[in-house]
């Protein structure tokens, strides 16, 4: 299968590109390296010293004999994107090429507008490019579980059957995104659904939970293939942040009460899920949604887990409840369904004590690179002073 | 009350600005005249010869002694918009300043992207400007009934109580916009709801039906105050189009079977509805939705009504079913609730035989200005050749 991975230099994108290459697919990466620029903007860096993409691809080819095609450019530039689609002719496109951090979108107006325009226009361009040059291509789009918010009823996979005043319909599941970033994916979902309907495109929206872990079989082959590990307040996700805090002797930073419950998955399961979607494509005209996570935790449970495992490694760990920088429910019902990927054969790798320990050890190995001043939240949903040098 | 009318040079905006001025409110118009530019782009024009805004405002002041403030600029320019909000200090903003034609958004990729970016960014800017300079200001935002699509259950006003697996929640009503334009308003709705939640803004989303009529008491005062009457395939709405076709001897152009049912209202009721929202503002932090229309018709019923009334005036009228340029259900259930504005005191002026006759007569008066080649649909949802000189 010919697969274009948009955003293939990023955290999920890089792991996915290598995995698909290893599986024998022909893979092209489309990226403009803006994720690396955001690190410069915010004055942050990945814990792991990642190499340039050129170096990564060179080493991958040396080790495996497999070469990936590379298209450098911006998906919001239609001439560029459509020429990639036309010349590469993918059977499937996996679209990771969006600004993916909720706090980044909440820095100020400019970052909110940038996030929504960048994400919505990139996806609109892709929809038009597929219609024009590759109408049978399967679009695998990365959505987020955060599109649903935290309703007081079970969360279904994209659609819900509603009985109302004696009638019934299957309708898009109501969306309540909790940041301008999450809302950008809500907008994408509505746009993609519409294009499948009017143009007969086929798409899978992977409403992914929070991804953790960095090691996949492929990136473990060589230090030059190492993946990102973000722990800063903007791009770092909660489990990474806790592991770094534990390893460098900072209290674990639980936002508010800590009852915020989310879906999580190992990055190795991200790869499995993407592949399961690819090899089981939807019909022409079908827009389907998979809830992509393997288990739920609240953020206090995760802190307790990291504390317990870090203490086994000899670290002394405290848990600190900070004023929540986000506006979100801190205690809520949360029961999202996630059956469709299991039905296709997903074998989850659940979060284990061993994995938490290995993450903390990994931080210890790179402890000299930890910047302690980029971890605690400064971006606030109610209004914030921007980190780095950014301005409204 | 100090009211800023964004898009106050357009069809609904102009009538609203004058009406609110007449009621004794202090009114400012914010507009960049892009609606007039779109006429040039598409090679179309309003049936009625509208004057420049400068001339309109001069005559209004002569006739009534009331002057409106004018801010000329683009709401997607934050420096401009925020300076308007800061200097004018409105108690309420009525936001009409969006690209409002579904076919315009479906011309091609550029028009789709323009519509979504223009509408979403304008509204995001407004939300940020209100938060920064006028956080108690009431945002009255023009949405559209088209955000809901045509579900097989009753359409509630913005929210629906869903019982599911033994639990219950009140959630945003599922959205199924039927064009990139309608989807832009879906995106706006999600963004506004979020900002009310996190910043305590107050907003009313008026999900308006199709507006007809041009004469309001205020614009009828003088020929110089005349309002737009659009009948072209892109900006013309269905009733206007039929009236023009009847008056110039063209068959009435029903798209497909004609069972497409929509909510409609007289422009005089638009004014009433906006005022009812203004004088009954929501609480801080509240995002409420009113379904703003007075009755429903399907497009074949309207054609039959126009045919019957035109024949009374001596016109010979045929009804023609065209291949539908849109992708939409042509027979469907449609029962949208519209109680909230009635509860506030809306006295509807329903579509009467007399009004249809007066519209047809009005066209007859301006028949020399009718351009017959701009009426039939060229923009197609499945892909179209662009009208005018536009390109992808």
PDB file of N, CA and C in Angstrom, chain A residues 78 106 108-109 112 116-117 120-121 124-125 128 131-132 151-154 156 160 162 164-165 167-169 171-172 174-180 183 187 190-191 194-195 198-199 327 333 381-383 392, chain B residues 78 106 108-109 112 116-117 120-121 124-125 128 131-132 151-154 156 162 164-165 167-169 171-172 174-180 183 187 190-191 194-195 198-199 327 333 381-383 392:
ATOM      1  N   UNK A  78      -1.955  24.876  -0.919  1.00  0.00           N
ATOM      2  CA  UNK A  78      -2.645  23.892  -1.760  1.00  0.00           C
ATOM      3  C   UNK A  78      -1.804  23.442  -2.949  1.00  0.00           C
ATOM      4  N   UNK A 106      -4.266  28.047  23.427  1.00  0.00           N
ATOM      5  CA  UNK A 106      -4.856  28.926  24.446  1.00  0.00           C
ATOM      6  C   UNK A 106      -3.888  30.019  24.891  1.00  0.00           C
ATOM      7  N   UNK A 108      -2.883  32.803  23.413  1.00  0.00           N
ATOM      8  CA  UNK A 108      -3.490  34.119  23.161  1.00  0.00           C
ATOM      9  C   UNK A 108      -4.271  34.038  21.856  1.00  0.00           C
ATOM     10  N   UNK A 109      -4.813  35.184  21.434  1.00  0.00           N
ATOM     11  CA  UNK A 109      -5.644  35.204  20.231  1.00  0.00           C
ATOM     12  C   UNK A 109      -4.896  34.704  19.011  1.00  0.00           C
ATOM     13  N   UNK A 112      -4.656  31.025  19.022  1.00  0.00           N
ATOM     14  CA  UNK A 112      -5.982  30.415  18.805  1.00  0.00           C
ATOM     15  C   UNK A 112      -6.336  30.452  17.317  1.00  0.00           C
ATOM     16  N   UNK A 116      -6.662  27.208  14.665  1.00  0.00           N
ATOM     17  CA  UNK A 116      -7.885  26.839  13.933  1.00  0.00           C
ATOM     18  C   UNK A 116      -7.698  26.982  12.428  1.00  0.00           C
ATOM     19  N   UNK A 117      -7.046  28.050  11.994  1.00  0.00           N
ATOM     20  CA  UNK A 117      -6.851  28.237  10.552  1.00  0.00           C
ATOM     21  C   UNK A 117      -5.922  27.155  10.007  1.00  0.00           C
ATOM     22  N   UNK A 120      -7.842  23.637  10.183  1.00  0.00           N
ATOM     23  CA  UNK A 120      -9.028  23.556   9.320  1.00  0.00           C
ATOM     24  C   UNK A 120      -8.640  23.695   7.840  1.00  0.00           C
ATOM     25  N   UNK A 121      -7.759  24.636   7.537  1.00  0.00           N
ATOM     26  CA  UNK A 121      -7.385  24.844   6.134  1.00  0.00           C
ATOM     27  C   UNK A 121      -6.554  23.666   5.619  1.00  0.00           C
ATOM     28  N   UNK A 124      -9.093  20.992   4.909  1.00  0.00           N
ATOM     29  CA  UNK A 124      -9.893  21.331   3.712  1.00  0.00           C
ATOM     30  C   UNK A 124      -9.066  21.127   2.446  1.00  0.00           C
ATOM     31  N   UNK A 125      -7.821  21.591   2.476  1.00  0.00           N
ATOM     32  CA  UNK A 125      -6.958  21.405   1.305  1.00  0.00           C
ATOM     33  C   UNK A 125      -6.801  19.933   0.957  1.00  0.00           C
ATOM     34  N   UNK A 128      -9.927  18.595  -0.708  1.00  0.00           N
ATOM     35  CA  UNK A 128      -9.995  19.010  -2.114  1.00  0.00           C
ATOM     36  C   UNK A 128      -8.948  18.301  -2.967  1.00  0.00           C
ATOM     37  N   UNK A 131     -10.142  14.784  -3.614  1.00  0.00           N
ATOM     38  CA  UNK A 131     -11.233  14.799  -4.596  1.00  0.00           C
ATOM     39  C   UNK A 131     -10.679  15.007  -5.997  1.00  0.00           C
ATOM     40  N   UNK A 132      -9.692  15.891  -6.108  1.00  0.00           N
ATOM     41  CA  UNK A 132      -9.199  16.243  -7.439  1.00  0.00           C
ATOM     42  C   UNK A 132      -8.287  15.160  -8.025  1.00  0.00           C
ATOM     43  N   UNK A 151     -19.356  14.536  28.627  1.00  0.00           N
ATOM     44  CA  UNK A 151     -20.808  14.489  28.823  1.00  0.00           C
ATOM     45  C   UNK A 151     -21.172  13.504  29.939  1.00  0.00           C
ATOM     46  N   UNK A 152     -22.362  13.661  30.437  1.00  0.00           N
ATOM     47  CA  UNK A 152     -22.822  12.823  31.543  1.00  0.00           C
ATOM     48  C   UNK A 152     -23.471  11.514  31.063  1.00  0.00           C
ATOM     49  N   UNK A 153     -23.273  11.198  29.796  1.00  0.00           N
ATOM     50  CA  UNK A 153     -23.749   9.917  29.243  1.00  0.00           C
ATOM     51  C   UNK A 153     -22.566   9.230  28.569  1.00  0.00           C
ATOM     52  N   UNK A 154     -22.747   7.950  28.254  1.00  0.00           N
ATOM     53  CA  UNK A 154     -21.686   7.217  27.568  1.00  0.00           C
ATOM     54  C   UNK A 154     -21.318   7.898  26.251  1.00  0.00           C
ATOM     55  N   UNK A 156     -20.243   7.484  22.562  1.00  0.00           N
ATOM     56  CA  UNK A 156     -20.220   6.485  21.490  1.00  0.00           C
ATOM     57  C   UNK A 156     -19.143   6.842  20.463  1.00  0.00           C
ATOM     58  N   UNK A 160     -24.507   8.768  17.518  1.00  0.00           N
ATOM     59  CA  UNK A 160     -25.366   8.264  18.591  1.00  0.00           C
ATOM     60  C   UNK A 160     -26.793   8.165  18.068  1.00  0.00           C
ATOM     61  N   UNK A 162     -30.466   8.642  18.659  1.00  0.00           N
ATOM     62  CA  UNK A 162     -31.264   9.457  19.571  1.00  0.00           C
ATOM     63  C   UNK A 162     -32.740   9.189  19.309  1.00  0.00           C
ATOM     64  N   UNK A 164     -36.364  10.627  20.256  1.00  0.00           N
ATOM     65  CA  UNK A 164     -36.818  11.934  20.739  1.00  0.00           C
ATOM     66  C   UNK A 164     -38.251  12.146  20.257  1.00  0.00           C
ATOM     67  N   UNK A 165     -39.146  12.369  21.182  1.00  0.00           N
ATOM     68  CA  UNK A 165     -40.553  12.617  20.842  1.00  0.00           C
ATOM     69  C   UNK A 165     -41.108  11.556  19.891  1.00  0.00           C
ATOM     70  N   UNK A 167     -39.621   9.645  17.731  1.00  0.00           N
ATOM     71  CA  UNK A 167     -38.916   9.368  16.478  1.00  0.00           C
ATOM     72  C   UNK A 167     -37.470   9.032  16.794  1.00  0.00           C
ATOM     73  N   UNK A 168     -36.724   8.591  15.790  1.00  0.00           N
ATOM     74  CA  UNK A 168     -35.372   8.110  16.036  1.00  0.00           C
ATOM     75  C   UNK A 168     -34.467   8.468  14.873  1.00  0.00           C
ATOM     76  N   UNK A 169     -33.218   8.798  15.163  1.00  0.00           N
ATOM     77  CA  UNK A 169     -32.230   9.008  14.094  1.00  0.00           C
ATOM     78  C   UNK A 169     -30.848   8.700  14.654  1.00  0.00           C
ATOM     79  N   UNK A 171     -27.314  10.234  14.700  1.00  0.00           N
ATOM     80  CA  UNK A 171     -26.789  11.577  14.441  1.00  0.00           C
ATOM     81  C   UNK A 171     -25.350  11.685  14.929  1.00  0.00           C
ATOM     82  N   UNK A 172     -24.620  12.681  14.423  1.00  0.00           N
ATOM     83  CA  UNK A 172     -23.262  12.895  14.929  1.00  0.00           C
ATOM     84  C   UNK A 172     -23.300  13.101  16.449  1.00  0.00           C
ATOM     85  N   UNK A 174     -22.803  14.683  19.875  1.00  0.00           N
ATOM     86  CA  UNK A 174     -22.590  16.098  20.212  1.00  0.00           C
ATOM     87  C   UNK A 174     -21.156  16.360  20.671  1.00  0.00           C
ATOM     88  N   UNK A 175     -20.626  17.506  20.239  1.00  0.00           N
ATOM     89  CA  UNK A 175     -19.228  17.818  20.501  1.00  0.00           C
ATOM     90  C   UNK A 175     -19.102  18.991  21.469  1.00  0.00           C
ATOM     91  N   UNK A 176     -18.153  18.883  22.382  1.00  0.00           N
ATOM     92  CA  UNK A 176     -17.895  19.946  23.360  1.00  0.00           C
ATOM     93  C   UNK A 176     -16.390  20.050  23.586  1.00  0.00           C
ATOM     94  N   UNK A 177     -15.682  20.506  22.568  1.00  0.00           N
ATOM     95  CA  UNK A 177     -14.232  20.622  22.664  1.00  0.00           C
ATOM     96  C   UNK A 177     -13.831  21.587  23.770  1.00  0.00           C
ATOM     97  N   UNK A 178     -12.760  21.267  24.464  1.00  0.00           N
ATOM     98  CA  UNK A 178     -12.387  22.032  25.642  1.00  0.00           C
ATOM     99  C   UNK A 178     -11.219  22.987  25.454  1.00  0.00           C
ATOM    100  N   UNK A 179     -10.836  23.273  24.212  1.00  0.00           N
ATOM    101  CA  UNK A 179      -9.807  24.277  23.917  1.00  0.00           C
ATOM    102  C   UNK A 179      -9.972  24.626  22.447  1.00  0.00           C
ATOM    103  N   UNK A 180      -9.320  25.711  22.023  1.00  0.00           N
ATOM    104  CA  UNK A 180      -9.414  26.052  20.599  1.00  0.00           C
ATOM    105  C   UNK A 180      -8.786  24.957  19.735  1.00  0.00           C
ATOM    106  N   UNK A 183     -11.390  22.208  19.571  1.00  0.00           N
ATOM    107  CA  UNK A 183     -12.452  22.692  18.686  1.00  0.00           C
ATOM    108  C   UNK A 183     -12.030  22.640  17.223  1.00  0.00           C
ATOM    109  N   UNK A 187     -14.193  21.018  14.235  1.00  0.00           N
ATOM    110  CA  UNK A 187     -14.495  21.626  12.932  1.00  0.00           C
ATOM    111  C   UNK A 187     -14.096  20.674  11.797  1.00  0.00           C
ATOM    112  N   UNK A 190     -16.606  17.843  11.274  1.00  0.00           N
ATOM    113  CA  UNK A 190     -17.806  18.245  10.533  1.00  0.00           C
ATOM    114  C   UNK A 190     -17.494  18.410   9.043  1.00  0.00           C
ATOM    115  N   UNK A 191     -16.353  19.002   8.736  1.00  0.00           N
ATOM    116  CA  UNK A 191     -16.006  19.202   7.319  1.00  0.00           C
ATOM    117  C   UNK A 191     -15.778  17.869   6.605  1.00  0.00           C
ATOM    118  N   UNK A 194     -18.987  15.971   5.845  1.00  0.00           N
ATOM    119  CA  UNK A 194     -19.695  16.589   4.716  1.00  0.00           C
ATOM    120  C   UNK A 194     -19.065  16.182   3.381  1.00  0.00           C
ATOM    121  N   UNK A 195     -17.741  16.190   3.302  1.00  0.00           N
ATOM    122  CA  UNK A 195     -17.085  15.859   2.021  1.00  0.00           C
ATOM    123  C   UNK A 195     -17.283  14.390   1.652  1.00  0.00           C
ATOM    124  N   UNK A 198     -20.826  14.477   0.121  1.00  0.00           N
ATOM    125  CA  UNK A 198     -21.089  15.103  -1.187  1.00  0.00           C
ATOM    126  C   UNK A 198     -20.172  14.606  -2.288  1.00  0.00           C
ATOM    127  N   UNK A 199     -18.971  14.158  -1.942  1.00  0.00           N
ATOM    128  CA  UNK A 199     -18.028  13.755  -2.979  1.00  0.00           C
ATOM    129  C   UNK A 199     -17.742  12.259  -2.982  1.00  0.00           C
ATOM    130  N   UNK A 327     -10.051  25.372  32.212  1.00  0.00           N
ATOM    131  CA  UNK A 327     -11.432  25.376  32.678  1.00  0.00           C
ATOM    132  C   UNK A 327     -12.017  24.035  32.255  1.00  0.00           C
ATOM    133  N   UNK A 333     -18.475  12.095  35.207  1.00  0.00           N
ATOM    134  CA  UNK A 333     -18.723  10.772  34.637  1.00  0.00           C
ATOM    135  C   UNK A 333     -17.899  10.652  33.353  1.00  0.00           C
ATOM    136  N   UNK A 381      -6.474  29.018  30.698  1.00  0.00           N
ATOM    137  CA  UNK A 381      -7.668  29.100  29.838  1.00  0.00           C
ATOM    138  C   UNK A 381      -8.410  30.429  30.048  1.00  0.00           C
ATOM    139  N   UNK A 382      -8.345  30.947  31.255  1.00  0.00           N
ATOM    140  CA  UNK A 382      -9.061  32.189  31.540  1.00  0.00           C
ATOM    141  C   UNK A 382      -8.312  33.414  31.034  1.00  0.00           C
ATOM    142  N   UNK A 383      -7.107  33.195  30.524  1.00  0.00           N
ATOM    143  CA  UNK A 383      -6.288  34.333  30.092  1.00  0.00           C
ATOM    144  C   UNK A 383      -4.921  34.167  30.708  1.00  0.00           C
ATOM    145  N   UNK A 392       0.258  38.868  21.564  1.00  0.00           N
ATOM    146  CA  UNK A 392      -1.013  38.729  20.881  1.00  0.00           C
ATOM    147  C   UNK A 392      -0.983  39.236  19.452  1.00  0.00           C
TER     148      UNK A 392
ATOM    149  N   UNK B  78      -7.791  42.199  13.613  1.00  0.00           N
ATOM    150  CA  UNK B  78      -8.053  42.362  15.042  1.00  0.00           C
ATOM    151  C   UNK B  78      -7.754  43.773  15.544  1.00  0.00           C
ATOM    152  N   UNK B 106     -19.358  27.067  -2.068  1.00  0.00           N
ATOM    153  CA  UNK B 106     -19.202  25.817  -2.813  1.00  0.00           C
ATOM    154  C   UNK B 106     -18.641  26.038  -4.216  1.00  0.00           C
ATOM    155  N   UNK B 108     -15.573  26.751  -5.266  1.00  0.00           N
ATOM    156  CA  UNK B 108     -14.331  25.995  -5.418  1.00  0.00           C
ATOM    157  C   UNK B 108     -13.583  26.051  -4.093  1.00  0.00           C
ATOM    158  N   UNK B 109     -12.376  25.467  -4.102  1.00  0.00           N
ATOM    159  CA  UNK B 109     -11.614  25.391  -2.858  1.00  0.00           C
ATOM    160  C   UNK B 109     -11.337  26.769  -2.268  1.00  0.00           C
ATOM    161  N   UNK B 112     -14.333  28.058  -0.548  1.00  0.00           N
ATOM    162  CA  UNK B 112     -14.626  27.287   0.667  1.00  0.00           C
ATOM    163  C   UNK B 112     -13.700  27.732   1.799  1.00  0.00           C
ATOM    164  N   UNK B 116     -14.754  29.799   5.308  1.00  0.00           N
ATOM    165  CA  UNK B 116     -14.541  29.287   6.663  1.00  0.00           C
ATOM    166  C   UNK B 116     -13.554  30.157   7.437  1.00  0.00           C
ATOM    167  N   UNK B 117     -12.475  30.574   6.796  1.00  0.00           N
ATOM    168  CA  UNK B 117     -11.493  31.405   7.506  1.00  0.00           C
ATOM    169  C   UNK B 117     -12.111  32.759   7.851  1.00  0.00           C
ATOM    170  N   UNK B 120     -14.928  32.188  10.635  1.00  0.00           N
ATOM    171  CA  UNK B 120     -14.418  31.695  11.923  1.00  0.00           C
ATOM    172  C   UNK B 120     -13.472  32.713  12.565  1.00  0.00           C
ATOM    173  N   UNK B 121     -12.582  33.296  11.761  1.00  0.00           N
ATOM    174  CA  UNK B 121     -11.613  34.250  12.332  1.00  0.00           C
ATOM    175  C   UNK B 121     -12.320  35.527  12.771  1.00  0.00           C
ATOM    176  N   UNK B 124     -13.905  34.655  16.054  1.00  0.00           N
ATOM    177  CA  UNK B 124     -12.878  34.502  17.102  1.00  0.00           C
ATOM    178  C   UNK B 124     -12.346  35.871  17.527  1.00  0.00           C
ATOM    179  N   UNK B 125     -12.071  36.735  16.554  1.00  0.00           N
ATOM    180  CA  UNK B 125     -11.586  38.080  16.880  1.00  0.00           C
ATOM    181  C   UNK B 125     -12.588  38.822  17.754  1.00  0.00           C
ATOM    182  N   UNK B 128     -12.496  37.549  21.318  1.00  0.00           N
ATOM    183  CA  UNK B 128     -11.324  38.067  22.039  1.00  0.00           C
ATOM    184  C   UNK B 128     -11.461  39.564  22.332  1.00  0.00           C
ATOM    185  N   UNK B 131     -13.873  39.993  25.209  1.00  0.00           N
ATOM    186  CA  UNK B 131     -13.210  39.592  26.450  1.00  0.00           C
ATOM    187  C   UNK B 131     -12.244  40.680  26.915  1.00  0.00           C
ATOM    188  N   UNK B 132     -11.522  41.287  25.960  1.00  0.00           N
ATOM    189  CA  UNK B 132     -10.484  42.242  26.342  1.00  0.00           C
ATOM    190  C   UNK B 132     -11.074  43.592  26.738  1.00  0.00           C
ATOM    191  N   UNK B 151     -32.384  16.353  10.282  1.00  0.00           N
ATOM    192  CA  UNK B 151     -32.451  15.086  11.020  1.00  0.00           C
ATOM    193  C   UNK B 151     -33.872  14.540  11.020  1.00  0.00           C
ATOM    194  N   UNK B 152     -33.964  13.271  11.330  1.00  0.00           N
ATOM    195  CA  UNK B 152     -35.267  12.592  11.324  1.00  0.00           C
ATOM    196  C   UNK B 152     -36.000  12.718  12.667  1.00  0.00           C
ATOM    197  N   UNK B 153     -35.528  13.606  13.516  1.00  0.00           N
ATOM    198  CA  UNK B 153     -36.211  13.882  14.794  1.00  0.00           C
ATOM    199  C   UNK B 153     -36.447  15.391  14.871  1.00  0.00           C
ATOM    200  N   UNK B 154     -37.288  15.819  15.817  1.00  0.00           N
ATOM    201  CA  UNK B 154     -37.539  17.247  16.001  1.00  0.00           C
ATOM    202  C   UNK B 154     -36.229  17.995  16.284  1.00  0.00           C
ATOM    203  N   UNK B 156     -34.469  20.844  18.205  1.00  0.00           N
ATOM    204  CA  UNK B 156     -34.649  21.702  19.381  1.00  0.00           C
ATOM    205  C   UNK B 156     -33.819  22.985  19.209  1.00  0.00           C
ATOM    206  N   UNK B 162     -30.612  14.216  26.066  1.00  0.00           N
ATOM    207  CA  UNK B 162     -30.444  12.852  25.547  1.00  0.00           C
ATOM    208  C   UNK B 162     -30.414  11.871  26.705  1.00  0.00           C
ATOM    209  N   UNK B 164     -29.580   8.032  27.517  1.00  0.00           N
ATOM    210  CA  UNK B 164     -28.783   7.025  26.822  1.00  0.00           C
ATOM    211  C   UNK B 164     -28.246   6.049  27.859  1.00  0.00           C
ATOM    212  N   UNK B 165     -28.545   4.780  27.676  1.00  0.00           N
ATOM    213  CA  UNK B 165     -28.072   3.738  28.601  1.00  0.00           C
ATOM    214  C   UNK B 165     -28.350   4.093  30.058  1.00  0.00           C
ATOM    215  N   UNK B 167     -28.709   6.985  31.531  1.00  0.00           N
ATOM    216  CA  UNK B 167     -28.235   8.273  32.048  1.00  0.00           C
ATOM    217  C   UNK B 167     -28.779   9.381  31.160  1.00  0.00           C
ATOM    218  N   UNK B 168     -28.602  10.621  31.583  1.00  0.00           N
ATOM    219  CA  UNK B 168     -29.223  11.734  30.877  1.00  0.00           C
ATOM    220  C   UNK B 168     -28.305  12.946  30.907  1.00  0.00           C
ATOM    221  N   UNK B 169     -28.282  13.701  29.824  1.00  0.00           N
ATOM    222  CA  UNK B 169     -27.541  14.971  29.817  1.00  0.00           C
ATOM    223  C   UNK B 169     -28.199  15.906  28.801  1.00  0.00           C
ATOM    224  N   UNK B 171     -27.211  18.279  25.922  1.00  0.00           N
ATOM    225  CA  UNK B 171     -26.003  18.417  25.110  1.00  0.00           C
ATOM    226  C   UNK B 171     -26.288  19.291  23.897  1.00  0.00           C
ATOM    227  N   UNK B 172     -25.230  19.846  23.299  1.00  0.00           N
ATOM    228  CA  UNK B 172     -25.436  20.617  22.075  1.00  0.00           C
ATOM    229  C   UNK B 172     -26.160  19.757  21.034  1.00  0.00           C
ATOM    230  N   UNK B 174     -26.919  17.940  17.760  1.00  0.00           N
ATOM    231  CA  UNK B 174     -25.998  17.506  16.704  1.00  0.00           C
ATOM    232  C   UNK B 174     -26.136  18.364  15.445  1.00  0.00           C
ATOM    233  N   UNK B 175     -25.006  18.660  14.832  1.00  0.00           N
ATOM    234  CA  UNK B 175     -24.987  19.563  13.689  1.00  0.00           C
ATOM    235  C   UNK B 175     -24.604  18.812  12.406  1.00  0.00           C
ATOM    236  N   UNK B 176     -25.295  19.156  11.335  1.00  0.00           N
ATOM    237  CA  UNK B 176     -25.016  18.547  10.027  1.00  0.00           C
ATOM    238  C   UNK B 176     -25.139  19.603   8.941  1.00  0.00           C
ATOM    239  N   UNK B 177     -24.246  20.565   8.968  1.00  0.00           N
ATOM    240  CA  UNK B 177     -24.279  21.652   7.989  1.00  0.00           C
ATOM    241  C   UNK B 177     -24.180  21.119   6.574  1.00  0.00           C
ATOM    242  N   UNK B 178     -24.911  21.730   5.649  1.00  0.00           N
ATOM    243  CA  UNK B 178     -25.007  21.218   4.290  1.00  0.00           C
ATOM    244  C   UNK B 178     -24.186  21.956   3.256  1.00  0.00           C
ATOM    245  N   UNK B 179     -23.262  22.804   3.691  1.00  0.00           N
ATOM    246  CA  UNK B 179     -22.334  23.470   2.774  1.00  0.00           C
ATOM    247  C   UNK B 179     -21.178  23.978   3.623  1.00  0.00           C
ATOM    248  N   UNK B 180     -20.086  24.378   2.956  1.00  0.00           N
ATOM    249  CA  UNK B 180     -18.967  24.916   3.739  1.00  0.00           C
ATOM    250  C   UNK B 180     -19.392  26.193   4.475  1.00  0.00           C
ATOM    251  N   UNK B 183     -21.365  25.020   7.493  1.00  0.00           N
ATOM    252  CA  UNK B 183     -20.390  24.457   8.428  1.00  0.00           C
ATOM    253  C   UNK B 183     -19.601  25.555   9.138  1.00  0.00           C
ATOM    254  N   UNK B 187     -19.033  25.814  13.113  1.00  0.00           N
ATOM    255  CA  UNK B 187     -17.756  26.040  13.808  1.00  0.00           C
ATOM    256  C   UNK B 187     -17.888  27.228  14.768  1.00  0.00           C
ATOM    257  N   UNK B 190     -19.712  26.321  17.994  1.00  0.00           N
ATOM    258  CA  UNK B 190     -18.879  25.601  18.963  1.00  0.00           C
ATOM    259  C   UNK B 190     -17.893  26.555  19.643  1.00  0.00           C
ATOM    260  N   UNK B 191     -17.309  27.457  18.882  1.00  0.00           N
ATOM    261  CA  UNK B 191     -16.336  28.386  19.469  1.00  0.00           C
ATOM    262  C   UNK B 191     -17.002  29.336  20.470  1.00  0.00           C
ATOM    263  N   UNK B 194     -17.892  27.711  23.793  1.00  0.00           N
ATOM    264  CA  UNK B 194     -16.684  27.519  24.609  1.00  0.00           C
ATOM    265  C   UNK B 194     -16.270  28.819  25.295  1.00  0.00           C
ATOM    266  N   UNK B 195     -16.301  29.934  24.566  1.00  0.00           N
ATOM    267  CA  UNK B 195     -15.863  31.210  25.154  1.00  0.00           C
ATOM    268  C   UNK B 195     -16.816  31.683  26.244  1.00  0.00           C
ATOM    269  N   UNK B 198     -15.630  29.561  29.244  1.00  0.00           N
ATOM    270  CA  UNK B 198     -14.340  29.818  29.914  1.00  0.00           C
ATOM    271  C   UNK B 198     -14.163  31.270  30.333  1.00  0.00           C
ATOM    272  N   UNK B 199     -14.800  32.204  29.637  1.00  0.00           N
ATOM    273  CA  UNK B 199     -14.581  33.620  29.942  1.00  0.00           C
ATOM    274  C   UNK B 199     -15.810  34.309  30.525  1.00  0.00           C
ATOM    275  N   UNK B 327     -26.297  18.775  -2.891  1.00  0.00           N
ATOM    276  CA  UNK B 327     -26.485  17.425  -2.387  1.00  0.00           C
ATOM    277  C   UNK B 327     -27.281  17.562  -1.105  1.00  0.00           C
ATOM    278  N   UNK B 333     -38.294  14.492   6.808  1.00  0.00           N
ATOM    279  CA  UNK B 333     -38.998  14.990   7.993  1.00  0.00           C
ATOM    280  C   UNK B 333     -38.381  16.323   8.384  1.00  0.00           C
ATOM    281  N   UNK B 381     -22.674  21.320  -5.881  1.00  0.00           N
ATOM    282  CA  UNK B 381     -22.040  20.758  -4.678  1.00  0.00           C
ATOM    283  C   UNK B 381     -21.043  19.651  -5.042  1.00  0.00           C
ATOM    284  N   UNK B 382     -21.334  18.942  -6.124  1.00  0.00           N
ATOM    285  CA  UNK B 382     -20.456  17.826  -6.499  1.00  0.00           C
ATOM    286  C   UNK B 382     -19.211  18.298  -7.244  1.00  0.00           C
ATOM    287  N   UNK B 383     -19.151  19.606  -7.525  1.00  0.00           N
ATOM    288  CA  UNK B 383     -18.042  20.137  -8.304  1.00  0.00           C
ATOM    289  C   UNK B 383     -18.619  20.983  -9.411  1.00  0.00           C
ATOM    290  N   UNK B 392      -9.779  28.395  -8.933  1.00  0.00           N
ATOM    291  CA  UNK B 392      -9.433  27.754  -7.682  1.00  0.00           C
ATOM    292  C   UNK B 392      -8.283  28.433  -6.992  1.00  0.00           C
TER     293      UNK B 392
END
